[in-house]
CSV table of C-alpha atoms and ligand atoms in Angstrom, one decimal:
chain,number,residue,atom,x,y,z
A,1,MET,CA,-98.4,-77.1,74.7
A,2,ASP,CA,-98.0,-74.1,77.1
A,3,ALA,CA,-94.3,-74.7,77.5
A,4,PRO,CA,-92.0,-77.7,77.2
A,5,GLN,CA,-93.4,-80.8,79.0
A,6,GLN,CA,-96.7,-78.9,79.6
A,7,MET,CA,-99.5,-80.2,77.4
A,8,ARG,CA,-103.2,-79.9,78.2
A,9,VAL,CA,-106.6,-80.1,76.5
A,10,GLY,CA,-108.1,-76.7,76.5
A,11,GLU,CA,-110.3,-74.2,74.6
A,12,TRP,CA,-109.0,-72.2,71.7
A,13,GLN,CA,-110.9,-69.8,69.4
A,14,THR,CA,-112.1,-71.6,66.2
A,15,PRO,CA,-110.1,-70.0,63.4
A,16,ARG,CA,-111.9,-68.3,60.5
A,17,PRO,CA,-110.7,-68.8,56.9
A,18,LYS,CA,-109.5,-65.5,55.4
A,19,ALA,CA,-109.4,-65.0,51.6
A,20,GLY,CA,-107.5,-67.8,49.9
A,21,GLU,CA,-107.7,-70.0,53.0
A,22,VAL,CA,-109.5,-73.2,53.9
A,23,LEU,CA,-110.9,-74.3,57.3
A,24,VAL,CA,-110.4,-78.0,57.9
A,25,ARG,CA,-112.2,-80.1,60.5
A,26,ILE,CA,-109.6,-82.5,61.8
A,27,ARG,CA,-110.2,-86.3,61.6
A,28,ALA,CA,-106.6,-87.7,62.1
A,29,ALA,CA,-103.4,-86.1,63.2
A,30,GLY,CA,-100.2,-88.2,63.2
A,31,ILE,CA,-97.6,-88.0,66.0
A,32,CYS,CA,-94.2,-87.2,64.6
A,33,ALA,CA,-90.7,-87.0,66.1
A,34,GLY,CA,-91.0,-83.2,65.4
A,35,ASP,CA,-94.0,-83.0,67.7
A,36,LEU,CA,-92.1,-84.9,70.4
A,37,TYR,CA,-89.2,-82.5,70.0
A,38,ILE,CA,-91.7,-79.6,70.5
A,39,TYR,CA,-93.0,-81.3,73.6
A,40,ALA,CA,-89.5,-81.9,74.9
A,41,GLY,CA,-88.4,-78.3,74.2
A,42,LYS,CA,-85.9,-79.4,71.6
A,43,ASN,CA,-87.4,-78.2,68.3
A,44,PRO,CA,-85.5,-75.1,67.3
A,45,TYR,CA,-88.3,-73.8,65.0
A,46,ALA,CA,-91.1,-74.0,67.6
A,47,ASN,CA,-92.5,-71.4,69.9
A,48,TYR,CA,-95.0,-71.6,72.8
A,49,PRO,CA,-97.9,-71.7,73.6
A,50,ARG,CA,-98.4,-73.9,70.5
A,51,ILE,CA,-101.0,-76.3,69.1
A,52,ALA,CA,-98.7,-78.9,67.5
A,53,GLY,CA,-99.7,-81.4,64.9
A,54,HIS,CA,-98.8,-81.3,61.2
A,55,GLU,CA,-99.6,-84.7,59.7
A,56,LEU,CA,-103.2,-83.9,59.1
A,57,CYS,CA,-106.3,-85.3,57.4
A,58,GLY,CA,-109.8,-83.9,57.8
A,59,THR,CA,-112.9,-82.6,56.0
A,60,VAL,CA,-113.3,-79.1,54.5
A,61,GLU,CA,-115.6,-77.1,56.9
A,62,ALA,CA,-115.5,-73.7,55.1
A,63,VAL,CA,-113.5,-71.9,52.4
A,64,GLY,CA,-112.4,-68.3,52.3
A,65,GLU,CA,-113.1,-65.9,49.4
A,66,GLY,CA,-111.6,-67.0,46.1
A,67,VAL,CA,-111.0,-70.6,46.9
A,68,THR,CA,-111.9,-72.9,44.0
A,69,ASN,CA,-109.9,-76.1,44.6
A,70,SER,CA,-112.0,-77.5,47.5
A,71,GLN,CA,-115.5,-77.3,48.9
A,72,LYS,CA,-117.3,-78.2,52.1
A,73,GLY,CA,-117.2,-81.9,52.9
A,74,ASP,CA,-114.1,-82.8,50.8
A,75,LEU,CA,-111.7,-85.2,52.5
A,76,VAL,CA,-108.3,-83.5,52.4
A,77,VAL,CA,-104.8,-83.6,53.7
A,78,VAL,CA,-103.0,-80.4,54.8
A,79,GLU,CA,-99.4,-79.7,53.6
A,80,PRO,CA,-97.9,-77.9,56.6
A,81,PHE,CA,-95.1,-75.9,55.0
A,82,ILE,CA,-95.8,-72.3,54.0
A,83,GLY,CA,-93.0,-70.4,52.0
A,84,CYS,CA,-92.8,-66.6,52.0
A,85,GLY,CA,-92.7,-66.6,48.2
A,86,LYS,CA,-90.0,-64.0,48.1
A,87,CYS,CA,-86.6,-65.4,49.3
A,88,TYR,CA,-84.1,-67.2,47.0
A,89,ALA,CA,-85.3,-70.7,47.9
A,90,CYS,CA,-89.0,-69.8,47.2
A,91,ARG,CA,-88.0,-68.1,43.9
A,92,VAL,CA,-86.3,-71.3,42.7
A,93,GLY,CA,-89.2,-73.5,43.7
A,94,ARG,CA,-87.7,-74.8,46.9
A,95,SER,CA,-90.1,-73.2,49.4
A,96,ASN,CA,-89.5,-76.2,51.8
A,97,CYS,CA,-86.3,-74.5,52.8
A,98,CYS,CA,-87.7,-71.0,52.7
A,99,ALA,CA,-85.6,-68.6,54.9
A,100,ASN,CA,-88.9,-67.5,56.6
A,101,LEU,CA,-90.7,-70.8,56.6
A,102,GLY,CA,-94.1,-71.0,58.2
A,103,LEU,CA,-94.8,-74.4,59.7
A,104,ILE,CA,-98.4,-75.4,60.7
A,105,GLY,CA,-98.0,-77.1,64.0
A,106,THR,CA,-94.6,-75.6,64.8
A,107,ASN,CA,-94.6,-71.8,64.5
A,108,LEU,CA,-98.3,-71.6,63.3
A,109,PRO,CA,-101.4,-73.2,64.9
A,110,GLY,CA,-101.5,-76.9,64.2
A,111,GLY,CA,-103.9,-79.7,63.9
A,112,TYR,CA,-104.1,-81.2,67.4
A,113,ALA,CA,-107.4,-79.5,67.5
A,114,GLU,CA,-110.9,-79.7,66.0
A,115,PHE,CA,-110.1,-77.1,63.4
A,116,VAL,CA,-107.1,-75.8,61.5
A,117,VAL,CA,-106.7,-73.2,58.7
A,118,ALA,CA,-104.3,-73.4,55.8
A,119,PRO,CA,-103.8,-71.7,52.5
A,120,ALA,CA,-105.8,-73.3,49.7
A,121,GLY,CA,-102.6,-74.2,47.9
A,122,ASN,CA,-101.7,-76.4,50.9
A,123,ILE,CA,-104.8,-78.5,50.6
A,124,HIS,CA,-104.8,-81.8,48.7
A,125,SER,CA,-107.8,-84.0,48.0
A,126,VAL,CA,-107.6,-87.5,49.3
A,127,PRO,CA,-108.0,-90.2,46.6
A,128,GLU,CA,-111.1,-92.4,46.7
A,129,GLY,CA,-111.0,-95.3,49.2
A,130,LEU,CA,-108.2,-93.9,51.5
A,131,ALA,CA,-109.3,-93.6,55.1
A,132,PRO,CA,-108.4,-90.5,57.2
A,133,LEU,CA,-105.8,-92.4,59.3
A,134,ASP,CA,-104.0,-93.7,56.2
A,135,ALA,CA,-104.2,-90.4,54.5
A,136,SER,CA,-102.5,-88.6,57.5
A,137,PHE,CA,-99.4,-90.5,56.4
A,138,ALA,CA,-99.1,-88.3,53.3
A,139,GLU,CA,-96.9,-85.9,55.2
A,140,PRO,CA,-94.2,-88.4,56.5
A,141,LEU,CA,-94.3,-90.2,53.2
A,142,ALA,CA,-93.8,-86.9,51.3
A,143,ILE,CA,-90.5,-86.6,53.4
A,144,GLY,CA,-89.5,-90.0,52.1
A,145,VAL,CA,-90.4,-88.9,48.5
A,146,GLN,CA,-88.3,-85.7,48.9
A,147,ALA,CA,-85.3,-87.6,50.3
A,148,CYS,CA,-85.5,-90.2,47.5
A,149,ARG,CA,-85.7,-87.4,44.9
A,150,ARG,CA,-82.8,-85.6,46.4
A,151,GLY,CA,-80.7,-88.8,46.4
A,152,ASP,CA,-82.0,-89.8,42.9
A,153,VAL,CA,-82.8,-93.3,44.2
A,154,ARG,CA,-83.1,-95.6,41.3
A,155,SER,CA,-84.4,-99.2,40.8
A,156,GLU,CA,-82.0,-102.0,41.7
A,157,GLU,CA,-79.6,-99.7,43.5
A,158,TYR,CA,-78.3,-100.5,47.0
A,159,VAL,CA,-79.9,-98.0,49.3
A,160,LEU,CA,-78.8,-97.9,53.0
A,161,ILE,CA,-81.1,-96.3,55.5
A,162,LEU,CA,-79.8,-95.3,58.9
A,163,GLY,CA,-82.6,-95.3,61.4
A,164,CYS,CA,-85.9,-97.2,61.5
A,165,GLY,CA,-88.0,-94.7,63.4
A,166,PRO,CA,-91.2,-93.2,61.9
A,167,ILE,CA,-89.3,-91.2,59.2
A,168,GLY,CA,-86.9,-94.1,58.5
A,169,LEU,CA,-89.9,-96.3,57.9
A,170,ALA,CA,-91.3,-93.8,55.4
A,171,LEU,CA,-87.9,-93.7,53.6
A,172,ILE,CA,-87.9,-97.5,53.5
A,173,GLU,CA,-91.3,-97.7,51.9
A,174,VAL,CA,-90.7,-95.0,49.3
A,175,ALA,CA,-87.2,-96.4,48.3
A,176,LYS,CA,-88.7,-99.9,48.1
A,177,ALA,CA,-91.6,-98.6,45.9
A,178,ARG,CA,-88.9,-97.2,43.6
A,179,GLY,CA,-87.5,-100.7,43.2
A,180,ALA,CA,-84.3,-100.1,45.1
A,181,ARG,CA,-82.6,-102.9,47.2
A,182,VAL,CA,-83.3,-101.4,50.6
A,183,VAL,CA,-81.1,-102.2,53.6
A,184,ALA,CA,-81.7,-100.5,57.0
A,185,THR,CA,-80.1,-100.3,60.4
A,186,ASP,CA,-81.0,-99.2,63.9
A,187,ILE,CA,-79.8,-99.7,67.4
A,188,SER,CA,-83.3,-101.0,68.5
A,189,GLU,CA,-83.9,-104.7,67.8
A,190,SER,CA,-87.7,-104.2,67.9
A,191,ARG,CA,-87.4,-101.5,65.2
A,192,LEU,CA,-85.2,-103.8,63.1
A,193,LYS,CA,-87.7,-106.6,63.4
A,194,PHE,CA,-90.5,-104.3,62.3
A,195,ALA,CA,-88.5,-103.0,59.3
A,196,ARG,CA,-87.9,-106.7,58.2
A,197,SER,CA,-91.7,-107.2,58.3
A,198,LEU,CA,-91.9,-104.6,55.5
A,199,GLY,CA,-89.9,-107.0,53.4
A,200,ILE,CA,-86.4,-105.4,53.5
A,201,GLU,CA,-83.0,-106.6,54.8
A,202,THR,CA,-81.6,-105.2,58.1
A,203,ILE,CA,-78.1,-105.0,59.6
A,204,LYS,CA,-77.3,-104.6,63.3
A,205,ALA,CA,-75.7,-101.2,64.0
A,206,ALA,CA,-72.5,-102.8,65.5
A,207,GLU,CA,-71.9,-104.8,62.3
A,208,LEU,CA,-72.8,-102.1,59.8
A,209,VAL,CA,-69.5,-101.2,58.1
A,210,ASP,CA,-68.4,-104.8,57.5
A,211,ALA,CA,-71.8,-106.0,56.4
A,212,VAL,CA,-72.3,-103.2,53.9
A,213,ARG,CA,-68.8,-103.9,52.4
A,214,ARG,CA,-69.6,-107.6,52.2
A,215,GLN,CA,-73.0,-107.0,50.6
A,216,THR,CA,-71.6,-104.6,48.0
A,217,ASN,CA,-68.4,-106.4,47.0
A,218,GLY,CA,-66.4,-103.8,49.0
A,219,GLU,CA,-67.9,-100.8,47.1
A,220,GLY,CA,-70.2,-99.3,49.6
A,221,ALA,CA,-73.8,-98.1,49.2
A,222,ALA,CA,-75.0,-96.2,46.1
A,223,VAL,CA,-77.1,-94.1,48.4
A,224,VAL,CA,-77.0,-93.6,52.1
A,225,ILE,CA,-79.9,-91.9,53.8
A,226,GLU,CA,-79.4,-90.7,57.4
A,227,ALA,CA,-82.5,-90.5,59.5
A,228,THR,CA,-81.2,-90.8,63.1
A,229,GLY,CA,-80.0,-87.3,63.8
A,230,ASN,CA,-77.1,-88.9,65.6
A,231,PRO,CA,-73.9,-87.0,64.8
A,232,LYS,CA,-71.8,-90.3,64.9
A,233,ALA,CA,-74.2,-91.9,62.4
A,234,MET,CA,-73.9,-88.8,60.2
A,235,GLU,CA,-70.1,-89.0,60.2
A,236,GLN,CA,-70.2,-92.7,59.3
A,237,THR,CA,-72.2,-92.0,56.1
A,238,VAL,CA,-68.9,-90.9,54.4
A,239,GLU,CA,-67.4,-94.3,55.1
A,240,LEU,CA,-70.5,-96.2,54.0
A,241,VAL,CA,-71.1,-94.5,50.7
A,242,ALA,CA,-69.6,-95.8,47.4
A,243,SER,CA,-67.4,-93.8,45.2
A,244,GLY,CA,-69.7,-91.7,43.1
A,245,GLY,CA,-72.5,-92.3,45.5
A,246,ARG,CA,-75.0,-89.9,47.2
A,247,ILE,CA,-75.5,-89.1,50.9
A,248,VAL,CA,-78.8,-87.6,52.0
A,249,ILE,CA,-79.1,-86.2,55.5
A,250,VAL,CA,-82.7,-86.1,56.8
A,251,GLY,CA,-82.1,-86.4,60.6
A,252,LEU,CA,-81.8,-83.2,62.6
A,253,VAL,CA,-78.8,-82.6,64.9
A,254,LYS,CA,-79.1,-80.2,67.9
A,255,GLN,CA,-78.5,-76.6,67.1
A,256,GLY,CA,-74.8,-75.7,67.4
A,257,MET,CA,-73.7,-79.4,67.1
A,258,ASN,CA,-70.9,-80.0,64.6
A,259,ILE,CA,-70.0,-83.1,62.7
A,260,SER,CA,-66.6,-83.9,61.4
A,261,ILE,CA,-65.8,-85.9,58.2
A,262,PRO,CA,-62.5,-86.7,56.4
A,263,GLY,CA,-62.2,-83.8,53.9
A,264,LEU,CA,-60.2,-85.8,51.3
A,265,ASP,CA,-63.1,-88.3,50.9
A,266,ILE,CA,-65.3,-85.6,49.5
A,267,THR,CA,-63.2,-85.3,46.3
A,268,ARG,CA,-61.7,-88.9,46.4
A,269,LYS,CA,-65.2,-90.4,46.3
A,270,GLU,CA,-66.7,-87.4,44.4
A,271,MET,CA,-69.6,-88.0,46.7
A,272,THR,CA,-72.7,-85.9,46.6
A,273,LEU,CA,-73.7,-84.7,50.0
A,274,LEU,CA,-77.3,-83.5,50.2
A,275,GLY,CA,-79.6,-82.1,52.9
A,276,SER,CA,-83.3,-82.9,52.7
A,277,ARG,CA,-85.8,-80.8,54.6
A,278,ALA,CA,-89.5,-81.6,54.8
A,279,SER,CA,-90.9,-81.8,51.2
A,280,VAL,CA,-92.0,-79.7,48.2
A,281,ASN,CA,-94.4,-80.8,45.5
A,282,CYS,CA,-94.3,-84.4,47.0
A,283,PHE,CA,-97.8,-84.7,48.4
A,284,PRO,CA,-99.4,-85.8,45.2
A,285,GLU,CA,-96.9,-88.7,44.8
A,286,ALA,CA,-97.2,-89.6,48.5
A,287,LEU,CA,-101.0,-89.8,48.1
A,288,ARG,CA,-100.7,-91.9,45.0
A,289,LEU,CA,-98.4,-94.3,46.8
A,290,LEU,CA,-100.8,-94.6,49.7
A,291,ALA,CA,-103.8,-95.2,47.4
A,292,SER,CA,-101.9,-97.8,45.4
A,293,GLY,CA,-101.8,-100.1,48.5
A,294,SER,CA,-98.0,-100.7,48.2
A,295,ILE,CA,-97.4,-98.8,51.5
A,296,ARG,CA,-97.9,-101.1,54.5
A,297,TYR,CA,-96.7,-98.7,57.2
A,298,PRO,CA,-100.1,-97.1,58.1
A,299,LYS,CA,-101.5,-100.6,58.9
A,300,VAL,CA,-99.5,-100.8,62.1
A,301,ALA,CA,-100.3,-97.3,63.4
A,302,THR,CA,-101.7,-97.1,66.9
A,303,ARG,CA,-105.1,-95.4,66.9
A,304,LEU,CA,-105.4,-93.0,69.8
A,305,SER,CA,-108.0,-90.4,71.0
A,306,MET,CA,-107.0,-86.8,70.4
A,307,TRP,CA,-108.1,-85.9,73.9
A,308,ASP,CA,-105.7,-88.4,75.5
A,309,ALA,CA,-102.7,-86.6,73.9
A,310,PRO,CA,-101.2,-85.2,77.1
A,311,SER,CA,-100.8,-88.7,78.6
A,312,VAL,CA,-99.7,-90.2,75.3
A,313,PHE,CA,-97.0,-87.6,74.9
A,314,GLU,CA,-95.8,-88.1,78.5
A,315,LYS,CA,-95.3,-91.8,77.8
A,316,LEU,CA,-93.8,-91.4,74.3
A,317,VAL,CA,-91.2,-88.9,75.3
A,318,LYS,CA,-89.8,-91.4,77.9
A,319,ASP,CA,-89.9,-94.3,75.4
A,320,PRO,CA,-90.2,-93.2,71.8
A,321,ALA,CA,-89.8,-96.8,70.5
A,322,SER,CA,-92.9,-98.0,72.5
A,323,MET,CA,-95.0,-97.6,69.4
A,324,HIS,CA,-94.0,-97.5,65.7
A,325,LYS,CA,-96.4,-94.7,65.0
A,326,GLY,CA,-99.3,-93.1,66.8
A,327,VAL,CA,-102.2,-91.2,65.2
A,328,LEU,CA,-104.6,-89.0,67.2
A,329,MET,CA,-108.1,-89.4,66.0
A,330,ILE,CA,-111.3,-87.4,66.5
A,331,GLU,CA,-114.1,-89.9,65.8
B,401,ZN,ZN1,-94.0,-85.2,60.7
B,402,ZN,ZN1,-89.3,-68.0,51.2
């Protein structure tokens, strides 16, 4: 991407792995809302020109000096978040919200390419039997794992998920794997229909508040996870959550955009209001979930050629709901 809305296939120097780094030959690279935001010029963390792509699976091509956790030919996924190791967040083990976060595919070269480099600590082996396309879902599923950990989602609990886009679907699958009663909403009927096909209940956005009250005997949801990025939906979480419940905000609002909530509800409900950004230490669990076969979402991915990316992005930015999830492949 040379600039917003300007994407092309071109030549780029093949990177060389420095000490402690791994060079990965890309096989599959998922298309994420974050990539569409970079394309549209709306991702506040991106700079241009940029090779995007951060949901990556490939084979190890070469390793730099001192790398012992992988060798040439291994099928691996790449964790795209690189903490500085020095700031407060990194010091307490939360490098996903590092004050100087490096993001492969956002402010560092990404995997919409034949090769990408990453620190060895960001490389995870793919379990036996998992294909590259399926394994590329480790990154979005890890976001689901992170949000469910933040919200302490437990078995049998009523978990309401706002938004059934690609991240909403990851949240649905992880919360369901944890044994929660998952209910989701979206303004798009086709997205709701697809969410139901994953075996969960859905509510139309217009009926949301009444339906949640009815289904929870007037209590509200134990956990509300926001994955739309819509400020109105974010504000509504306070009304939807039960007393003593948890709200997890995953969706991104535009920089400078404020939301407004009734201040008294924070203490009246003693609600826990949590942000959830990307993921930290969640890839192993995401890969285990994928390998277990309990995650159905990769089965509906649209397989696309990497070299068609410019036309795919042009279409997707106009109609993001036109496919549930696209994955760019080099085969
Ligand atoms: Zn992503
Ligand atoms: Zn840091």
